[in-house]
Coordinates of C-alpha atoms and ligand atoms in Angstrom, one line a residue:
M87 CA 37.6 -20.9 14.1
P88 CA 34.6 -19.0 15.4
D89 CA 35.3 -15.5 16.2
L90 CA 33.7 -14.7 20.0
S91 CA 33.5 -10.9 18.6
L92 CA 31.1 -12.0 15.7
H93 CA 28.3 -12.0 18.3
P94 CA 26.3 -9.1 18.3
Q95 CA 27.0 -7.0 21.6
Y96 CA 24.8 -4.7 23.4
P97 CA 25.1 -1.3 21.6
D98 CA 27.1 1.3 23.8
E99 CA 24.3 3.5 25.1
F100 CA 22.6 0.4 26.3
A101 CA 25.3 -1.3 28.1
A102 CA 26.1 2.4 29.4
R103 CA 22.4 2.5 31.0
Y104 CA 22.8 -0.8 32.3
R105 CA 25.9 -0.2 34.1
A106 CA 24.5 3.4 35.4
A107 CA 21.4 1.9 37.0
G108 CA 23.5 -0.7 38.5
Y109 CA 22.3 -3.6 36.7
W110 CA 25.7 -4.3 35.5
T111 CA 28.4 -4.7 37.9
D112 CA 32.2 -5.5 37.6
E113 CA 31.6 -9.0 39.1
T114 CA 32.3 -12.0 36.9
F115 CA 31.9 -15.8 37.3
Q116 CA 35.4 -16.0 37.8
Q117 CA 35.2 -14.2 41.2
F118 CA 32.1 -15.2 42.1
L119 CA 32.8 -18.7 44.1
P120 CA 36.1 -17.4 45.7
R121 CA 34.3 -14.7 47.1
R122 CA 31.4 -16.8 48.5
A123 CA 34.0 -18.9 49.9
E124 CA 35.4 -16.0 52.0
Q125 CA 31.8 -15.3 53.2
F126 CA 30.6 -18.5 53.7
P127 CA 33.6 -20.9 53.9
D128 CA 32.1 -23.6 56.3
H129 CA 28.6 -23.7 54.9
V130 CA 27.7 -26.6 52.7
A131 CA 27.4 -25.5 49.2
V132 CA 26.4 -28.5 47.5
I133 CA 25.3 -32.2 48.1
G134 CA 25.1 -34.7 45.4
H135 CA 26.0 -38.4 44.1
D136 CA 29.3 -38.4 42.5
S137 CA 29.8 -40.3 39.3
A138 CA 30.1 -43.6 41.2
G139 CA 27.0 -42.9 42.9
V140 CA 28.2 -42.2 46.3
Q141 CA 26.3 -39.3 48.0
R142 CA 29.3 -36.5 48.7
S143 CA 29.2 -33.0 50.0
L144 CA 31.2 -29.6 49.6
T145 CA 31.6 -26.6 51.5
Y146 CA 32.1 -23.1 49.8
A147 CA 35.7 -23.3 50.7
E148 CA 36.1 -27.2 49.3
L149 CA 34.4 -26.4 46.3
S150 CA 36.5 -23.2 45.4
A151 CA 39.6 -25.3 46.2
S152 CA 38.4 -28.0 44.1
A153 CA 37.2 -25.5 41.2
E154 CA 40.7 -24.0 41.5
R155 CA 42.8 -27.5 41.2
I156 CA 40.3 -28.4 38.2
A157 CA 41.2 -25.1 36.5
G158 CA 44.9 -26.0 37.0
G159 CA 44.3 -29.2 35.5
F160 CA 42.4 -27.8 32.4
A161 CA 45.4 -25.3 31.9
E162 CA 47.8 -28.0 32.1
L163 CA 46.0 -30.0 29.1
G164 CA 46.3 -27.0 27.2
I165 CA 42.7 -25.2 27.8
Q166 CA 43.1 -21.7 27.9
A167 CA 40.7 -18.7 28.8
G168 CA 38.3 -18.3 25.9
D169 CA 38.4 -21.8 24.7
R170 CA 35.0 -23.5 24.5
V171 CA 34.3 -26.4 26.6
V172 CA 31.3 -28.9 26.0
L173 CA 30.1 -29.7 29.5
H174 CA 27.7 -32.9 28.9
M175 CA 27.2 -34.0 32.4
P176 CA 24.1 -35.5 34.6
N177 CA 23.2 -34.0 38.0
I178 CA 26.0 -35.2 39.7
I179 CA 28.6 -33.3 42.1
E180 CA 31.5 -33.1 39.4
H181 CA 29.0 -31.1 37.4
T182 CA 29.4 -28.1 39.8
E183 CA 32.8 -28.6 40.5
V184 CA 33.6 -28.6 36.6
L185 CA 31.5 -25.6 36.3
F186 CA 33.5 -23.4 38.5
G187 CA 36.8 -24.8 37.4
L188 CA 35.9 -23.6 33.8
F189 CA 34.7 -20.4 35.1
R190 CA 37.9 -20.1 37.0
L191 CA 40.0 -20.9 34.1
G192 CA 37.8 -18.2 31.9
A193 CA 37.1 -21.2 29.3
L194 CA 33.4 -20.7 28.0
P195 CA 31.2 -24.1 28.9
V196 CA 28.8 -24.7 26.5
F197 CA 25.8 -26.2 28.1
A198 CA 24.5 -29.8 26.9
L199 CA 21.9 -31.7 28.1
P200 CA 22.3 -35.2 29.6
A201 CA 19.5 -36.4 26.9
H202 CA 21.6 -35.1 24.1
R203 CA 23.4 -37.5 21.6
S204 CA 26.0 -37.8 19.1
S205 CA 24.1 -35.6 16.5
D206 CA 23.6 -32.8 18.9
I207 CA 27.1 -32.9 20.7
A208 CA 28.8 -32.9 17.0
H209 CA 27.0 -29.8 16.2
F210 CA 28.0 -28.2 19.5
I211 CA 31.9 -29.3 19.4
N212 CA 32.2 -28.4 15.8
F213 CA 29.9 -25.4 15.9
T214 CA 31.9 -23.8 18.7
D215 CA 35.1 -25.3 17.7
A216 CA 35.5 -26.6 21.1
A217 CA 38.8 -27.5 22.5
A218 CA 37.6 -30.2 25.0
Y219 CA 34.5 -32.5 26.0
V220 CA 33.6 -33.2 29.4
I221 CA 31.4 -36.0 30.3
A222 CA 30.4 -38.8 33.0
D223 CA 31.3 -42.3 32.2
R224 CA 27.9 -43.8 32.4
H225 CA 24.4 -42.4 33.6
S226 CA 21.0 -43.8 33.5
G227 CA 22.3 -46.7 31.3
F228 CA 24.3 -44.6 28.7
D229 CA 27.8 -44.7 28.1
Y230 CA 28.5 -41.0 27.0
R231 CA 32.1 -42.3 26.3
E232 CA 30.7 -43.7 23.1
I233 CA 29.8 -40.0 22.3
A234 CA 33.4 -39.0 22.7
R235 CA 34.7 -41.8 20.5
T236 CA 32.5 -41.0 17.6
V237 CA 32.4 -37.2 17.3
A238 CA 35.1 -35.5 19.8
T239 CA 38.2 -36.6 17.9
G240 CA 41.0 -34.4 18.2
R241 CA 39.6 -32.6 21.3
M242 CA 40.4 -33.1 24.9
V243 CA 38.1 -35.4 26.6
V244 CA 37.7 -35.5 30.4
V245 CA 35.7 -38.0 32.0
A246 CA 34.2 -38.2 35.8
G247 CA 34.5 -41.6 36.6
E248 CA 36.2 -44.4 34.4
A249 CA 38.1 -42.4 31.8
A250 CA 39.1 -45.4 29.9
E251 CA 41.4 -44.1 27.2
F252 CA 40.3 -40.5 27.8
T253 CA 41.7 -38.3 30.5
A254 CA 40.4 -38.6 33.9
L255 CA 38.7 -35.7 36.2
T256 CA 40.7 -36.7 38.9
D257 CA 43.8 -36.7 37.0
L258 CA 43.1 -33.0 36.8
R259 CA 42.5 -32.6 40.5
A260 CA 46.4 -33.1 40.9
A261 CA 47.0 -30.1 39.1
A262 CA 48.5 -26.9 41.2
P263 CA 45.8 -24.5 41.8
L264 CA 46.0 -21.8 38.9
A265 CA 46.2 -18.0 39.2
P266 CA 43.6 -16.8 36.7
T267 CA 43.9 -14.4 33.8
P268 CA 41.1 -11.8 34.9
V269 CA 37.9 -11.7 32.1
N270 CA 35.9 -8.7 31.4
P271 CA 32.4 -8.8 32.7
E272 CA 30.9 -7.9 29.6
C273 CA 32.2 -10.6 27.9
I274 CA 30.8 -14.2 27.0
A275 CA 30.8 -16.2 30.0
F276 CA 29.3 -19.5 28.4
L277 CA 27.0 -20.3 25.5
Q278 CA 23.6 -21.8 26.6
L279 CA 21.4 -23.7 24.1
S280 CA 18.0 -22.7 22.4
G281 CA 14.9 -24.8 22.0
G282 CA 15.7 -24.1 18.7
T283 CA 13.1 -23.6 15.7
T284 CA 15.7 -24.3 12.8
G285 CA 17.4 -27.4 11.5
T286 CA 20.6 -27.1 14.1
P287 CA 20.1 -25.6 17.6
K288 CA 21.5 -22.4 18.1
L289 CA 23.8 -21.3 20.7
I290 CA 22.9 -18.3 23.1
P291 CA 26.2 -16.2 24.2
R292 CA 25.4 -14.8 27.8
T293 CA 27.7 -12.3 29.3
H294 CA 29.0 -12.4 33.0
A295 CA 27.4 -8.9 33.8
D296 CA 23.9 -9.7 32.2
Y297 CA 23.5 -13.1 33.5
L298 CA 24.8 -12.3 37.0
Y299 CA 22.3 -9.1 37.1
S300 CA 19.4 -11.9 36.2
V301 CA 20.7 -14.4 38.9
R302 CA 20.8 -11.7 41.9
E303 CA 17.6 -10.4 41.1
S304 CA 16.0 -13.8 40.6
A305 CA 17.4 -14.7 44.3
S306 CA 16.0 -11.9 45.7
I307 CA 12.4 -12.1 44.5
C308 CA 12.4 -15.9 45.3
G309 CA 13.8 -15.4 48.9
I310 CA 16.9 -17.0 48.6
T311 CA 18.9 -16.7 51.7
K312 CA 22.0 -18.6 53.1
D313 CA 19.4 -21.0 54.9
T314 CA 17.8 -22.2 51.4
R315 CA 18.1 -25.7 50.5
M316 CA 17.4 -26.3 46.5
L317 CA 16.7 -29.5 45.5
V318 CA 17.7 -29.7 41.4
V319 CA 15.9 -32.2 39.6
L320 CA 15.8 -30.6 36.1
P321 CA 19.4 -31.0 34.2
A322 CA 21.6 -28.6 35.9
S323 CA 22.9 -27.3 32.9
H324 CA 19.3 -26.2 31.7
N325 CA 18.6 -22.1 32.1
F326 CA 15.9 -22.9 34.7
P327 CA 17.2 -24.6 37.3
M328 CA 20.9 -23.0 36.4
S329 CA 19.8 -19.2 36.9
S330 CA 15.9 -18.6 37.9
P331 CA 17.3 -18.4 40.6
G332 CA 18.6 -22.1 40.5
I333 CA 22.0 -23.5 41.3
L334 CA 23.8 -19.9 40.9
G335 CA 21.0 -18.0 42.6
V336 CA 21.4 -20.4 45.7
L337 CA 25.4 -19.9 45.7
H338 CA 25.0 -16.3 45.3
A339 CA 23.1 -16.3 48.6
G340 CA 25.4 -18.9 50.3
G341 CA 22.6 -21.6 50.5
T342 CA 22.8 -25.1 49.8
V343 CA 22.1 -26.9 46.4
V344 CA 21.1 -30.5 46.6
L345 CA 21.5 -32.3 43.4
A346 CA 18.8 -35.1 42.6
P347 CA 20.4 -37.9 40.6
D348 CA 16.7 -38.5 39.0
P349 CA 14.0 -37.1 38.5
S350 CA 11.4 -40.2 40.2
P351 CA 9.3 -38.9 43.0
T352 CA 10.9 -41.9 45.1
T353 CA 14.3 -40.3 44.6
T354 CA 13.3 -36.6 45.1
F355 CA 10.9 -36.9 48.0
T356 CA 13.6 -38.9 50.0
L357 CA 16.0 -36.1 49.2
I358 CA 13.6 -33.6 50.6
E359 CA 13.0 -35.4 53.8
Q360 CA 16.7 -36.1 54.1
H361 CA 17.8 -32.6 53.6
R362 CA 14.7 -30.2 54.5
V363 CA 14.6 -29.0 51.0
T364 CA 12.9 -25.6 51.1
I365 CA 12.5 -25.2 47.0
S366 CA 12.5 -27.0 44.1
S367 CA 11.8 -26.1 40.1
L368 CA 9.8 -28.8 37.9
V369 CA 8.3 -28.9 34.3
P370 CA 4.5 -29.6 34.2
P371 CA 4.4 -33.2 33.9
L372 CA 6.9 -33.5 37.0
A373 CA 4.7 -31.2 39.0
L374 CA 1.9 -33.6 38.1
A375 CA 4.0 -36.5 38.9
W376 CA 4.6 -34.9 42.3
L377 CA 1.3 -34.2 42.8
S378 CA 0.2 -38.0 42.3
A379 CA 2.8 -39.6 44.4
A380 CA 2.4 -37.1 47.4
K381 CA -1.0 -38.8 48.1
N382 CA 0.6 -42.0 49.1
T383 CA 3.8 -40.8 50.2
T384 CA 5.3 -41.7 53.8
R385 CA 8.1 -39.1 53.3
D386 CA 8.2 -35.9 55.2
L387 CA 7.7 -33.0 52.8
T388 CA 6.9 -30.1 55.2
S389 CA 10.2 -28.5 54.7
L390 CA 9.3 -27.4 51.2
E391 CA 8.2 -23.7 51.1
V392 CA 8.2 -23.2 47.3
L393 CA 7.7 -25.2 44.3
Q394 CA 8.6 -23.3 40.9
V395 CA 6.9 -24.7 37.9
G396 CA 7.9 -23.4 34.3
G397 CA 9.5 -24.1 30.8
A398 CA 5.9 -25.1 29.6
K399 CA 2.2 -23.7 30.4
F400 CA 1.1 -24.9 33.9
T401 CA -2.7 -25.7 33.6
E402 CA -4.8 -23.6 36.1
E403 CA -6.4 -26.6 37.2
A404 CA -3.0 -28.5 38.3
A405 CA -1.8 -24.8 39.6
R406 CA -4.5 -24.9 42.0
R407 CA -3.4 -28.1 43.6
I408 CA -0.1 -27.1 44.3
G409 CA -0.9 -25.3 47.5
P410 CA -3.6 -27.5 49.0
E411 CA -1.8 -30.9 48.2
L412 CA 2.1 -30.2 48.7
G413 CA 1.4 -27.5 51.4
C414 CA 3.9 -24.7 49.8
T415 CA 3.6 -21.8 47.7
L416 CA 3.4 -22.2 43.9
Q417 CA 5.7 -19.8 41.7
Q418 CA 5.1 -19.7 38.1
V419 CA 8.2 -19.2 36.1
F420 CA 8.4 -18.4 32.3
G421 CA 11.4 -17.8 31.1
M422 CA 13.6 -18.4 28.3
A423 CA 17.7 -19.3 27.8
E424 CA 17.8 -15.9 25.7
G425 CA 17.0 -13.9 28.6
L426 CA 13.6 -12.6 30.1
V427 CA 12.3 -14.3 32.8
N428 CA 9.2 -13.9 34.7
Y429 CA 8.2 -14.9 37.9
T430 CA 4.6 -14.6 40.0
R431 CA 5.8 -13.1 43.3
L432 CA 5.6 -15.5 46.3
D433 CA 3.3 -12.8 48.2
D434 CA 1.0 -12.6 45.1
P435 CA -2.9 -13.3 45.4
T436 CA -3.5 -16.9 44.7
D437 CA -5.7 -16.2 41.7
T438 CA -2.6 -14.4 40.3
I439 CA -0.3 -17.3 40.9
V440 CA -2.6 -20.0 39.4
T441 CA -3.7 -17.9 36.4
T442 CA -0.7 -15.9 34.8
Q443 CA 2.9 -16.9 34.1
G444 CA 4.3 -14.0 36.2
R445 CA 6.0 -10.7 35.7
P446 CA 9.5 -9.9 34.4
I447 CA 12.4 -9.6 36.9
S448 CA 13.5 -6.0 35.7
P449 CA 11.8 -2.6 35.5
A450 CA 14.4 -2.3 32.5
D451 CA 12.5 -5.1 30.8
E452 CA 11.0 -4.1 27.7
I453 CA 7.9 -6.0 26.9
R454 CA 5.9 -5.6 23.5
V455 CA 3.2 -7.3 22.4
V456 CA 2.5 -6.9 18.5
D457 CA 0.4 -8.3 15.5
D458 CA 1.8 -10.1 12.5
N459 CA 2.8 -6.7 11.5
D460 CA 5.0 -5.4 14.4
N461 CA 2.2 -3.0 15.3
D462 CA 1.7 -2.9 19.1
V463 CA -1.8 -4.5 19.9
V464 CA -4.3 -3.3 22.7
L465 CA -3.4 -3.9 26.2
G466 CA -4.8 -7.1 27.2
K467 CA -5.0 -8.6 23.7
K468 CA -3.1 -11.3 22.5
G469 CA -0.2 -11.1 20.3
H470 CA 3.5 -11.7 19.6
L471 CA 5.9 -11.3 22.6
L472 CA 8.9 -9.1 21.7
T473 CA 11.4 -8.3 24.6
R474 CA 14.6 -6.4 25.1
G475 CA 16.3 -5.6 28.2
P476 CA 19.6 -5.7 30.6
Y477 CA 19.8 -9.7 30.4
T478 CA 18.1 -10.6 27.1
I479 CA 20.6 -11.1 24.2
R480 CA 21.0 -9.4 21.1
G481 CA 21.7 -12.1 19.0
Y482 CA 22.8 -15.5 18.7
F483 CA 26.2 -16.8 18.4
N484 CA 27.5 -16.6 15.0
A485 CA 24.1 -16.7 13.2
A486 CA 24.0 -13.3 11.4
E487 CA 21.1 -14.9 8.9
H488 CA 18.9 -16.3 11.7
N489 CA 19.5 -13.0 13.9
A490 CA 18.0 -10.9 11.1
A491 CA 15.0 -13.0 11.5
A492 CA 14.8 -13.5 15.1
F493 CA 15.3 -9.8 16.3
T494 CA 13.7 -6.6 15.5
H495 CA 16.2 -4.2 13.8
D496 CA 15.9 -2.1 17.2
G497 CA 17.3 -5.5 18.8
F498 CA 14.2 -6.8 20.6
Y499 CA 13.9 -10.5 20.7
R500 CA 11.2 -12.4 19.2
T501 CA 10.1 -14.8 21.3
G502 CA 7.9 -16.9 19.2
D503 CA 5.4 -17.0 22.2
I504 CA 1.7 -15.6 21.9
V505 CA 0.7 -13.6 25.0
R506 CA -1.3 -11.2 26.6
V507 CA -0.6 -8.8 29.3
T508 CA -2.7 -8.3 32.3
P509 CA -3.6 -4.6 33.4
D510 CA -1.3 -5.2 36.4
G511 CA 1.3 -6.4 34.0
Y512 CA 1.5 -10.1 34.4
I513 CA 2.1 -12.1 31.3
V514 CA -0.6 -15.1 30.4
V515 CA 0.9 -17.3 27.8
E516 CA -1.6 -18.0 25.1
G517 CA 0.1 -20.3 22.7
R518 CA 3.1 -19.8 20.2
S519 CA 4.0 -18.9 16.6
K520 CA 7.4 -20.3 16.6
D521 CA 8.2 -23.6 14.7
Q522 CA 9.1 -25.3 18.2
I523 CA 7.2 -28.3 19.9
N524 CA 7.3 -27.8 23.6
R525 CA 7.0 -31.6 24.9
G526 CA 6.5 -31.1 28.8
G527 CA 9.4 -28.2 28.8
E528 CA 11.8 -30.2 26.2
K529 CA 11.8 -28.2 23.3
I530 CA 12.0 -29.7 19.4
A531 CA 12.7 -28.2 16.2
P532 CA 10.6 -29.8 13.7
E533 CA 12.8 -29.3 11.0
E534 CA 15.5 -30.7 12.6
V535 CA 13.9 -34.2 13.3
E536 CA 12.5 -33.9 9.4
N537 CA 16.0 -33.6 8.3
H538 CA 17.0 -36.7 10.1
L539 CA 13.9 -38.8 8.9
I540 CA 14.3 -37.5 5.1
A541 CA 17.7 -39.5 5.4
H542 CA 16.2 -42.7 5.6
P543 CA 15.9 -44.2 2.0
H544 CA 12.3 -45.2 2.3
V545 CA 11.1 -41.3 3.3
L546 CA 10.3 -39.3 0.5
D547 CA 9.2 -36.2 2.8
A548 CA 8.5 -36.0 6.4
A549 CA 6.6 -33.2 8.5
V550 CA 6.7 -33.5 12.4
V551 CA 4.1 -31.7 14.4
S552 CA 2.8 -31.6 17.9
V553 CA -0.4 -33.1 19.1
P554 CA -2.1 -32.7 22.3
D555 CA -1.3 -35.2 25.3
T556 CA -2.7 -34.8 28.8
Y557 CA 0.5 -35.3 30.5
L558 CA 3.2 -33.9 28.6
G559 CA 0.7 -30.9 27.1
E560 CA 2.4 -31.9 23.6
R561 CA 3.6 -34.9 21.8
T562 CA 5.2 -35.1 18.7
C563 CA 3.6 -36.9 15.7
A564 CA 5.7 -37.4 12.3
F565 CA 3.7 -37.6 9.2
I566 CA 5.7 -39.5 6.6
V567 CA 5.5 -39.9 2.9
A568 CA 7.2 -42.9 2.0
D569 CA 9.3 -43.8 -0.9
G570 CA 8.4 -47.1 -2.0
T571 CA 7.7 -49.6 0.5
P572 CA 6.5 -47.4 3.9
P573 CA 8.9 -48.0 6.6
N574 CA 8.1 -49.6 9.6
P575 CA 7.8 -47.1 12.5
L576 CA 9.8 -48.9 15.2
V577 CA 12.2 -49.2 12.4
L578 CA 12.5 -45.6 11.8
K579 CA 12.4 -44.6 15.7
S580 CA 15.6 -46.8 15.9
F581 CA 17.2 -45.2 12.6
L582 CA 17.0 -42.0 14.3
R583 CA 18.5 -43.0 17.7
G584 CA 21.0 -44.4 15.3
R585 CA 21.9 -41.3 13.8
G586 CA 22.4 -40.0 17.5
V587 CA 19.3 -38.0 17.7
A588 CA 18.3 -37.4 21.5
G589 CA 15.4 -39.6 22.7
F590 CA 13.2 -36.7 23.6
K591 CA 13.3 -35.6 19.8
V592 CA 12.2 -39.2 18.5
P593 CA 8.9 -38.7 17.1
D594 CA 6.1 -40.4 19.8
L595 CA 4.0 -41.1 16.7
I596 CA 4.9 -42.2 13.4
H597 CA 2.0 -41.8 10.6
I598 CA 2.5 -42.9 6.8
V599 CA 0.4 -40.6 4.7
S600 CA -0.1 -41.0 0.6
E601 CA 0.7 -37.8 0.1
F602 CA 1.0 -34.0 1.8
P603 CA -2.1 -31.6 1.7
A604 CA -1.3 -28.8 -0.7
T605 CA -0.6 -25.7 1.2
G606 CA 0.7 -22.2 0.2
V607 CA 4.1 -21.8 -1.6
G608 CA 7.0 -19.7 -0.5
K609 CA 9.1 -20.0 2.7
T610 CA 6.3 -20.5 5.2
S611 CA 4.9 -23.3 3.5
R612 CA 6.3 -25.8 5.9
S613 CA 4.7 -24.2 8.7
E614 CA 1.6 -23.8 7.1
L615 CA 1.8 -27.6 6.2
R616 CA 2.5 -28.6 9.9
R617 CA -0.3 -26.7 10.8
T618 CA -2.7 -28.5 8.5
L619 CA -1.3 -31.9 9.3
A620 CA -1.7 -31.1 13.3
S621 CA -5.5 -30.3 12.7
T622 CA -6.0 -33.1 10.8
W623 CA -4.7 -35.6 13.3
E624 CA -7.1 -33.7 15.7
K625 CA -10.0 -34.7 13.6
V626 CA -8.8 -38.1 13.3
T627 CA -8.2 -38.8 16.9
S628 CA -11.8 -36.9 17.8
R629 CA -13.8 -39.3 15.7
Ligands
J2J841 C1 4.6 -21.5 29.0 N1 5.5 -21.6 28.3 C2 6.7 -21.4 28.8 C3 5.9 -21.2 31.0 C4 8.9 -21.6 29.2 C5 13.1 -20.4 33.4 C6 11.9 -21.2 33.2 C7 11.8 -22.3 31.9 C8 12.8 -21.6 31.2 C9 12.9 -22.0 29.7 C10 14.0 -20.9 31.6 C11 7.3 -21.4 30.0 N2 4.5 -21.2 30.3 N3 5.9 -20.9 32.3 O1 15.0 -20.7 30.4 O2 15.2 -19.7 33.1 C12 8.3 -21.8 26.8 C13 8.1 -20.7 25.9 C14 9.5 -19.8 26.1 C15 10.5 -21.1 25.7 C16 11.9 -21.0 26.5 C17 14.2 -20.4 32.6 N4 8.1 -21.5 30.6 N5 8.3 -21.6 28.2 O3 11.7 -23.1 29.8 O4 15.0 -21.5 26.6 O5 7.7 -21.0 24.7 O6 13.7 -21.9 28.8 O7 9.9 -19.1 24.9 O8 14.0 -23.9 27.5 O9 9.8 -22.3 26.7 O10 12.5 -22.4 26.7 P1 14.1 -22.8 27.4

């Protein structure tokens, strides 16, 4: 049973400072929705398809009432405040209802992404000792109940749609509304997921006070009001569409969230026209897809005022096309689920918007750019980005050993990003030092995939590296040293899927080699090996 108090808290002096400055308030996610429901009872809070594919909308009053009943339903199932609940739903309206139901109860959502499969989910459930697993029945051709059958034994499973042998979400709605046990604003509200650099994804404990601060400020920086209509195209549980300013920023201001059931331009452009959408957020490959589809669309996109792009580096060339071709303002967003989020401001000069990844939300965000020995570099030079501040975690959940490496002794988070800072304080992302692949915004830890590959009887060793890709920015390539007969790449890919590895983590390319080049010994040798192999690949393909 993990002890939630094991997670490193903000030191008292910092907490006192953040409170005194008004960054941290007493508001919690438990109160968040009921308060908005009093302010904007009849305003539409969320529009989306439900698990049966029917488009529905809920006013603030309706959403709040639904969350109360769902909270009561979870309580009747024995789920209590402080319990972890893995939330594994696509962008359906039940996602928002369950999210606020769990907040109401004081249970802690663990935010799985729709693309995660049994291997990830087993880890989230076991590592957090989750009391429940909440899913949609099926989505995009995948039956989530299969995961429940394999990895959620002994946990409550709640299903939006056809529940089969599990508990139906509709049954929870029949419960009496729950009078909640108040929660402390400086306690953990939920667990976000890290992109990961190690064998298993790390979990990010965010508190009510720190997260709500980032949400309120993000809403203000992005000009969110009750007239905002935001299209949520990226997976709703991801930190970007959840909080930058995302679903929570829009609901904070009394605006309307429109959930896109799939990210295709056909679906999203239709929704923009239908609901007069004013803002959306995308990863770079989707922004490229929108640019290309906008040329021939008959849909009216003129309501779109702001398009946020983030999650991976957006090229200047593509960035310059957004304004003229989509008729809206581009906002670059460089953020991370661990905390720090940077935005270009809506009134920044075009050159700043297209050539930088923005500046931090808060005057209290501390930014350091350092060399390999943690010495500050000269302003404007490239280095490792370290950060500390009122909404950046001080440690991952239950990961003492990893935390010792991922944070400095004085609490700065080592982002693993290589950046430079411009004279006016804007950050330009120049690269990465962490062992992570950024496949169009989806983060992959090479070590995790290598561990799955090595489990194959004909794989002696594996190294997963990133190779450049014009559309995704990066793709993955697995170099394999065979044990006996070299495995067929297609067989190897289906072997990984069979082990419950998420589709985006399955290597795009598989390359069999007779042996790996010799690199230095010691702990860093695998990253060294990956770097050597990545450059080998570039040489092979440029021939
Ligand atoms: C280059 N790299 C970027 C950018 C993130 C808002 C926006 C994004 C995320 C996110 C988020 C980048 N240019 N514009 O949580 O609230 C890479 C960096 C970073 C890592 C974090 C948010 N924007 N990145 O992407 O936790 O390497 O959060 O450290 O998924 O994505 O990934 P993640």
